[in-house]
Amino acid sequence: MNQRIQPWLIGALIFVAILGTYWNHFHNAFHFDDSHTIEDNAYIRDLRNIPLFFKDCTTTSSMPSHQGYRPLVTTTIAIDYALSLKATGGKDGYDTFWYHLSNFSWFLIIVFLLYFAQKAVYDWAFKDDRNKYFALLGCAWYGLHTANAETINYIISRSDILSTLSIIGSFTWYVAAPKQRKYFLYLIPVSIGCFAKETSIMFAPALVAYDYIVEKQKKLSDIFSVQGISNFLKSIVSGLPALAACIFFSGIAFVMTRKHEPGGTSPLLYALTQPYIILHYVVEFFFPVGLTADTDLPLIRGLSDDRIYIGLAFLTGLIVLAFKTSETKEWRPFSFGIIWFLLMLLPTSSFIPLAEVTNDHRVFLPYIGLIFSMVCLVANLYYFTLKDKQLIRTGMIALLLVAFGGYAYGTHVRNEVWHTEESLWKDVTEKSPDNGRGWMNYGLTQMSLDSLDKAKYAYDQALLKTPYYYILHVNYGILQQRLGHDDKAEEQFREALADGPNYLEPYYYYARYLYNKYQLPEAEIYCDKALSIFPGHIYSLYLMMDILKLEGKWQKLAQVCQQ
């Protein structure tokens, strides 16, 4: 076969394989944070609000605790809403096909750019015409990897997708077009990406690591020598434009973001748990069989917890491996890949305590580093260790193809799990049985199916795990109302107000409960409170209009209609 055609044919086959693997995900439902960022967010319903997204972070979500400054994400969501509305003749702006099509399209661009980034990096280590095939190998590995299904299926996780696209876009521009660096055009994608997610700032340290390890061909251990420090400082100088751009645009995002707590508890315990979580992520890279949408993995309990020492030992070994593989030219892409992996995990695996100690969609960007490392390993085995053992080399490639088939099958299965709310949360309760939020959300799905006994069982399980979870009490109150237990419903709504005084849901749902009991003045008070927390909550606006109509408050009704 013509050597020019062959890579394109293989690339086309990879594209078909990825498309076929994700073919069953395009109509999967909204999940999790999609509710308050998309379904309950009235601002996305009009493209004329796009300038507002860049001025006001409260337009990103109906939950104040989740109102970060990510205007690029909200803008793309508004465009998807408009496309869906147009495709359905103005009937439905929430056809998930258009939202999934956007996520998947950007994912394909990431895989495409990854080819050029890999080839440029591998060419530094071992210049060979066959490097293009190893770059294609990495594209297939990443494009079919089962863990990425957790990001692609989760619509609002496009913040991870857009951030990754911006970083790999700038990185590819930098490494594949060195003659254009003097114009600093490679900073354009990552600068835009800062408006999608804060992790875009990690491009700068990754670029410094690349310049030092790959282009300057220096050992990591040299950093501890006078000459090594000098070379490292030169790499930092090379990365200064990227650092300046990332700090500037991320600084804008920081200033514009509504300040709130990150959701975790102890920074120290969170940080001590993360080395074990890094081990968990590496294991999932090779064996992604325990993926869950909402983990129940707890923080370490203290110094007596074995996970501290297991995690620290593994992290130490990983860092030592990065140092060791940086000593020879042909292994430096492996070392760089480990550094990329660890750097891109820093925003979620450091001293900033997040609500969950681990989340499978967090590895979408870091896993690119492991792709660099593992393809470098395969290339070294192929070029050097097994160069005279054609049969074994063929067997190695065959084994990889079998593994990719396993990844593709696993991804297809995860797409099915993400298909409906019921299938997703049933999977969570099975894999994370101590997750109270998982049980609550599964109860919600049962309540929507009128399986009230199953819903009550799920809520009871959730109460055992999370007795002070405000939204759980809201949902339990709705269930008790449907069961005809008004006294118990009132009790649950009051509990929700006590546990979540800064969230709109307790006020909105209690107002709706009071409205259904024709206690209109009280309902108006609580509905007003919900709208004071988030004026763009469309259901509170609808409810307020109904209340005001029955009360005959026409002037206020006109104001709410206009809003």
XYZ file of C-alpha atoms in Angstrom, residues 4-494:
491
model
C 1.231 8.177 2.126
C -2.230 6.655 2.029
C -1.731 4.086 4.779
C -1.653 6.503 7.777
C -4.758 8.266 6.489
C -6.538 4.947 6.097
C -5.593 3.909 9.630
C -6.729 7.314 10.895
C -10.060 6.858 9.107
C -10.484 3.425 10.702
C -9.781 4.921 14.133
C -12.407 7.602 13.476
C -14.960 4.954 12.483
C -14.079 2.903 15.571
C -14.558 5.895 17.895
C -17.797 6.886 16.183
C -19.112 3.325 16.388
C -18.123 3.076 20.040
C -20.047 6.236 20.933
C -22.928 5.683 18.517
C -25.292 4.762 21.358
C -24.665 7.869 23.473
C -26.137 10.702 21.383
C -29.570 10.607 23.017
C -28.472 10.012 26.594
C -30.252 12.069 29.230
C -29.215 15.103 31.231
C -27.608 14.160 34.532
C -26.393 15.592 37.792
C -25.232 19.238 37.465
C -26.912 19.446 34.049
C -30.084 20.270 35.983
C -29.002 23.609 37.462
C -26.625 24.657 34.642
C -28.884 23.752 31.716
C -32.427 22.622 32.502
C -33.169 25.150 35.288
C -31.096 27.987 33.829
C -33.330 30.442 31.988
C -30.381 32.495 30.730
C -29.376 29.903 28.123
C -32.721 30.269 26.373
C -31.778 33.436 24.510
C -28.588 33.971 22.513
C -28.854 37.681 23.274
C -27.688 36.791 26.802
C -24.238 35.738 25.550
C -22.591 39.104 26.420
C -24.102 38.749 29.891
C -22.323 35.418 30.393
C -19.003 37.270 30.216
C -20.141 39.937 32.684
C -22.065 38.011 35.327
C -21.103 34.577 36.660
C -24.536 34.096 38.251
C -25.848 33.273 34.764
C -23.965 29.944 34.755
C -26.109 28.088 37.267
C -29.270 28.303 39.344
C -27.235 27.150 42.381
C -25.192 29.963 43.967
C -22.611 27.482 45.271
C -21.905 26.399 41.678
C -21.780 29.791 39.970
C -18.257 29.834 38.579
C -17.043 32.065 35.787
C -17.146 29.782 32.745
C -18.763 31.953 30.075
C -17.421 29.879 27.180
C -19.221 26.804 28.501
C -22.485 28.662 29.033
C -22.217 30.218 25.572
C -21.876 26.824 23.893
C -24.787 25.513 25.947
C -26.938 28.430 24.767
C -25.966 27.665 21.159
C -26.940 24.015 21.639
C -30.282 25.125 23.068
C -30.862 27.319 20.010
C -29.929 24.491 17.621
C -32.235 22.088 19.419
C -35.052 24.621 19.363
C -34.612 25.216 15.642
C -34.419 21.495 14.838
C -37.687 20.820 16.679
C -39.525 23.741 15.146
C -39.467 25.763 18.357
C -40.912 22.948 20.480
C -37.947 21.683 22.465
C -34.621 23.288 23.313
C -33.559 20.312 25.378
C -33.035 17.620 22.760
C -29.828 16.145 24.189
C -28.619 15.057 20.742
C -27.322 18.561 20.001
C -25.527 18.839 23.332
C -23.887 15.438 22.899
C -22.986 16.228 19.299
C -21.067 19.296 20.499
C -19.170 17.373 23.171
C -18.327 14.550 20.789
C -17.171 16.886 18.005
C -14.695 18.636 20.309
C -13.529 15.247 21.556
C -12.720 14.203 17.983
C -10.725 17.415 17.472
C -8.725 16.629 20.628
C -7.905 13.156 19.279
C -6.926 14.686 15.919
C -4.597 17.248 17.529
C -3.134 14.579 19.784
C -1.697 12.886 16.698
C 0.480 15.890 15.792
C 1.482 16.541 19.402
C 2.606 12.940 19.883
C 4.494 12.731 16.614
C 6.437 15.899 17.394
C 7.358 14.632 20.876
C 8.365 11.135 19.697
C 10.446 12.611 16.868
C 12.635 14.276 19.488
C 13.297 10.896 21.115
C 13.715 8.654 18.076
C 13.435 10.160 14.622
C 11.740 7.494 12.517
C 9.135 7.441 9.750
C 7.161 4.910 11.757
C 6.494 7.434 14.537
C 3.300 8.416 12.770
C 1.957 4.929 13.438
C 2.777 5.194 17.122
C 1.039 8.567 17.193
C -2.020 6.892 15.651
C -1.723 4.177 18.288
C -1.954 6.852 20.975
C -4.985 8.413 19.272
C -6.792 5.070 19.263
C -5.822 4.421 22.877
C -7.153 7.767 24.064
C -10.174 7.899 21.757
C -11.483 4.487 22.808
C -10.499 4.590 26.487
C -13.436 3.664 28.692
C -12.750 6.303 31.373
C -13.328 9.090 28.836
C -16.965 7.993 28.555
C -17.519 9.572 31.994
C -16.661 12.968 30.520
C -18.208 12.628 27.069
C -21.570 11.465 28.446
C -21.757 14.145 31.144
C -22.912 17.173 29.170
C -21.841 19.962 31.518
C -18.454 18.277 31.836
C -17.701 19.978 28.527
C -15.780 22.376 30.751
C -13.191 19.575 30.953
C -13.473 18.945 27.216
C -13.047 22.607 26.232
C -10.203 23.101 28.703
C -8.442 20.005 27.374
C -9.016 21.152 23.789
C -7.477 24.525 24.569
C -4.408 23.005 26.241
C -3.758 20.340 23.604
C -4.436 22.956 20.909
C -1.792 25.324 22.262
C 0.620 22.498 23.026
C 0.307 21.075 19.510
C 0.784 24.520 17.965
C 3.909 25.028 20.070
C 5.605 21.652 19.473
C 4.567 21.064 15.834
C 5.199 24.586 14.523
C 8.362 25.821 16.279
C 9.034 28.506 13.656
C 5.801 30.281 14.600
C 6.599 30.545 18.316
C 7.999 34.046 17.953
C 4.525 35.296 17.027
C 2.999 33.758 20.216
C -0.032 32.539 18.251
C 0.085 29.268 20.180
C -1.253 31.176 23.194
C -4.613 31.802 21.507
C -6.306 28.433 22.296
C -5.242 28.282 25.955
C -6.189 31.922 26.499
C -9.695 31.135 25.253
C -9.732 27.973 27.358
C -9.297 29.985 30.551
C -12.943 31.012 30.044
C -13.984 27.339 30.144
C -12.201 26.009 33.236
C -9.473 27.076 35.625
C -7.319 24.019 34.825
C -6.208 25.717 31.587
C -3.557 27.488 33.654
C -1.680 24.178 33.947
C -0.556 24.576 30.334
C 2.282 26.840 31.463
C 4.073 24.382 33.817
C 3.502 21.561 31.314
C 5.230 23.659 28.640
C 8.184 24.293 30.953
C 8.458 20.548 31.636
C 8.332 19.781 27.906
C 10.988 22.362 27.066
C 13.351 21.100 29.777
C 12.908 17.330 29.409
C 12.212 16.904 25.691
C 13.629 19.848 23.763
C 16.595 20.712 25.965
C 17.137 16.964 26.572
C 17.916 17.391 30.274
C 17.646 14.946 33.123
C 15.316 15.839 35.972
C 18.086 15.079 38.434
C 20.153 17.883 36.857
C 17.832 20.384 38.513
C 19.801 19.819 41.707
C 23.055 21.014 40.092
C 24.166 24.571 39.334
C 24.184 23.953 35.566
C 20.851 22.168 35.772
C 19.251 25.084 37.598
C 20.535 27.389 34.860
C 18.949 25.218 32.158
C 15.727 24.947 34.129
C 15.566 28.719 34.463
C 15.964 28.978 30.677
C 12.976 26.624 30.305
C 11.005 28.804 32.684
C 11.881 31.819 30.530
C 10.592 29.905 27.481
C 7.347 29.323 29.343
C 6.948 32.888 30.614
C 4.657 34.049 27.757
C 2.358 31.094 28.442
C 2.499 31.751 32.179
C 1.701 35.435 31.683
C -1.250 34.679 29.392
C -2.642 31.983 31.698
C -2.287 34.157 34.807
C -3.905 37.127 33.074
C -6.945 35.303 31.715
C -7.307 33.011 34.740
C -7.055 36.137 36.880
C -10.056 37.566 35.065
C -11.964 34.359 35.794
C -10.921 34.473 39.444
C -12.080 38.067 39.869
C -15.390 37.404 38.101
C -16.175 34.179 39.966
C -18.647 34.289 42.797
C -16.699 33.336 45.911
C -17.885 30.204 47.693
C -16.446 27.296 49.592
C -15.068 24.428 47.458
C -17.246 21.910 49.297
C -14.690 19.711 51.041
C -13.743 19.536 54.700
C -10.152 19.104 55.903
C -7.442 20.305 53.469
C -4.842 18.137 55.221
C -6.879 14.920 55.133
C -7.891 15.635 51.539
C -4.253 16.118 50.504
C -3.147 12.961 52.349
C -5.862 10.987 50.540
C -4.803 12.125 47.063
C -1.682 9.927 46.592
C -3.955 6.906 47.012
C -6.418 8.481 44.557
C -3.567 8.887 42.047
C -2.888 5.155 42.410
C -6.614 4.569 41.837
C -6.488 6.639 38.627
C -3.447 4.773 37.292
C -5.087 1.402 37.959
C -8.225 2.609 36.159
C -6.102 3.635 33.187
C -5.223 -0.013 32.612
C -8.360 -1.648 34.074
C -11.326 0.762 33.897
C -13.845 -1.723 35.308
C -15.047 0.099 38.443
C -16.133 3.419 36.924
C -18.945 5.157 38.768
C -20.658 8.498 38.252
C -20.552 9.322 41.967
C -18.054 7.554 44.190
C -18.427 6.783 47.887
C -14.684 6.600 48.518
C -14.092 8.364 51.866
C -11.275 10.554 53.118
C -8.555 8.801 55.049
C -9.383 8.422 58.730
C -5.993 9.471 60.096
C -2.393 8.358 60.334
C -3.501 4.802 61.077
C -5.106 4.506 57.629
C -2.992 2.213 55.430
C -4.054 4.136 52.320
C -1.745 7.012 53.300
C 1.346 4.862 53.092
C 0.237 2.866 50.058
C -0.487 6.092 48.192
C 2.692 7.864 49.244
C 4.795 4.825 48.318
C 3.183 4.676 44.885
C 3.531 8.430 44.279
C 7.181 8.293 45.312
C 7.753 5.396 42.929
C 6.050 7.291 40.114
C 8.236 10.359 40.662
C 11.378 8.196 40.836
C 10.334 6.568 37.561
C 9.948 10.028 35.971
C 13.453 10.952 37.114
C 14.947 7.658 35.943
C 13.370 7.719 32.477
C 14.513 11.309 31.897
C 18.137 10.115 31.808
C 18.079 8.796 28.235
C 16.794 10.495 25.085
C 14.509 7.722 23.873
C 12.714 7.483 27.253
C 12.195 11.195 27.849
C 8.655 11.247 26.361
C 7.805 8.648 29.029
C 9.138 10.942 31.746
C 7.318 13.941 30.291
C 4.077 11.958 30.212
C 4.288 11.224 33.949
C 4.999 14.886 34.707
C 2.011 15.907 32.521
C -0.209 13.411 34.369
C 0.776 14.711 37.809
C 0.647 18.389 36.830
C -2.841 18.136 35.331
C -4.100 16.411 38.489
C -2.857 19.209 40.753
C -6.053 21.347 40.563
C -8.105 18.462 41.979
C -5.449 16.496 43.863
C -3.823 19.012 46.173
C -4.695 20.902 49.360
C -7.918 22.382 47.957
C -10.604 20.068 49.379
C -13.368 19.301 46.899
C -16.696 17.716 47.820
C -15.629 14.357 46.355
C -12.131 13.014 46.921
C -12.184 11.416 43.466
C -14.216 11.687 40.303
C -13.699 9.657 37.161
C -14.197 12.585 34.780
C -11.214 14.398 36.348
C -8.737 12.196 34.458
C -9.814 13.321 30.984
C -6.902 15.770 30.674
C -4.295 13.971 32.852
C -4.661 10.690 30.936
C -3.111 12.360 27.878
C 0.145 12.253 29.838
C -0.181 8.523 30.424
C -0.830 8.095 26.696
C 2.529 9.794 26.000
C 4.222 7.479 28.497
C 2.663 4.214 27.422
C 3.095 4.805 23.688
C 6.718 5.711 24.400
C 7.058 2.387 26.217
C 5.566 0.489 23.270
C 7.793 2.367 20.814
C 10.924 1.600 22.819
C 10.048 -2.072 22.996
C 9.326 -2.117 19.274
C 12.397 -0.130 18.147
C 15.021 -1.475 20.503
C 14.235 -4.321 22.913
C 12.298 -6.442 20.402
C 13.879 -5.195 17.179
C 15.009 -8.705 16.154
C 11.914 -10.502 17.403
C 9.287 -9.859 14.774
C 6.887 -12.502 16.073
C 6.861 -10.991 19.573
C 6.456 -7.486 18.157
C 3.476 -8.660 16.116
C 2.053 -10.308 19.203
C 2.453 -7.074 21.173
C 0.514 -5.114 18.557
C -2.169 -7.821 18.493
C -2.443 -7.636 22.293
C -2.906 -3.874 22.099
C -5.656 -4.269 19.518
C -7.430 -6.730 21.808
C -7.065 -4.260 24.692
C -8.505 -1.467 22.539
C -11.426 -3.728 21.709
C -11.967 -4.142 25.444
C -11.843 -0.385 25.957
C -14.350 0.141 23.137
C -16.713 -2.462 24.586
C -16.404 -0.916 28.043
C -17.148 2.533 26.628
C -20.215 1.185 24.824
C -21.444 -0.318 28.099
C -20.832 2.911 30.030
C -22.840 4.784 27.375
C -25.752 2.483 28.158
C -25.335 3.131 31.881
C -25.537 6.881 31.221
C -28.623 6.500 29.000
C -31.242 7.373 31.642
C -31.265 8.744 35.150
C -32.547 5.398 36.410
C -29.790 3.345 34.767
C -27.076 5.756 35.925
C -28.110 5.971 39.562
C -28.885 2.279 39.831
C -25.298 1.689 38.753
C -24.094 4.160 41.404
C -26.017 2.431 44.210
C -24.477 -0.894 43.153
C -20.889 0.339 42.868
C -21.019 2.997 45.597
C -23.534 1.654 48.132
C -22.478 4.121 50.839
C -23.224 7.130 48.645
C -26.256 8.922 50.064
C -26.591 11.209 47.058
C -26.628 8.179 44.788
C -29.463 6.580 46.745
C -31.402 9.842 46.736
C -31.090 10.271 42.977
C -32.104 6.662 42.427
C -35.118 7.347 44.624
C -35.979 10.291 42.390
C -36.059 8.025 39.354
C -38.387 5.620 41.137
C -40.675 8.445 42.214
C -40.908 9.590 38.584
C -42.030 6.032 37.705
C -44.643 6.047 40.521
C -42.728 3.291 42.296
C -43.246 5.085 45.605
C -42.309 2.151 47.836
C -38.961 1.786 46.067
C -38.466 5.538 46.274
C -39.119 5.498 50.020
C -36.633 2.652 50.489
C -33.995 4.566 48.532
C -34.602 7.750 50.538
C -34.369 5.825 53.812
C -31.007 4.423 52.658
C -29.881 7.917 51.743
C -30.883 9.292 55.167
C -28.672 6.717 56.860
C -25.680 7.985 54.869
C -26.439 11.738 54.637
C -28.939 12.796 57.354
C -28.316 16.535 56.827
C -28.533 16.641 53.025
C -31.007 19.458 52.339
C -32.128 18.331 48.871
C -32.805 14.833 50.224
C -35.286 16.322 52.695
C -36.874 18.295 49.852
C -37.423 15.145 47.824
C -38.605 13.177 50.833
C -41.102 15.975 51.516
C -42.428 15.694 47.951
C -42.752 11.925 48.376
C -44.609 12.273 51.694
C -46.965 14.756 50.066
C -47.705 12.274 47.275
C -48.313 9.593 49.868
C -50.861 11.901 51.543
C -48.793 12.514 54.688
C -48.968 16.312 54.852
C -47.635 16.510 58.401
C -44.537 14.483 57.479
C -44.122 16.473 54.272
C -44.179 19.746 56.215
C -41.586 18.327 58.602
C -39.253 17.364 55.750
C -39.554 20.748 54.039
C -38.768 22.510 57.326
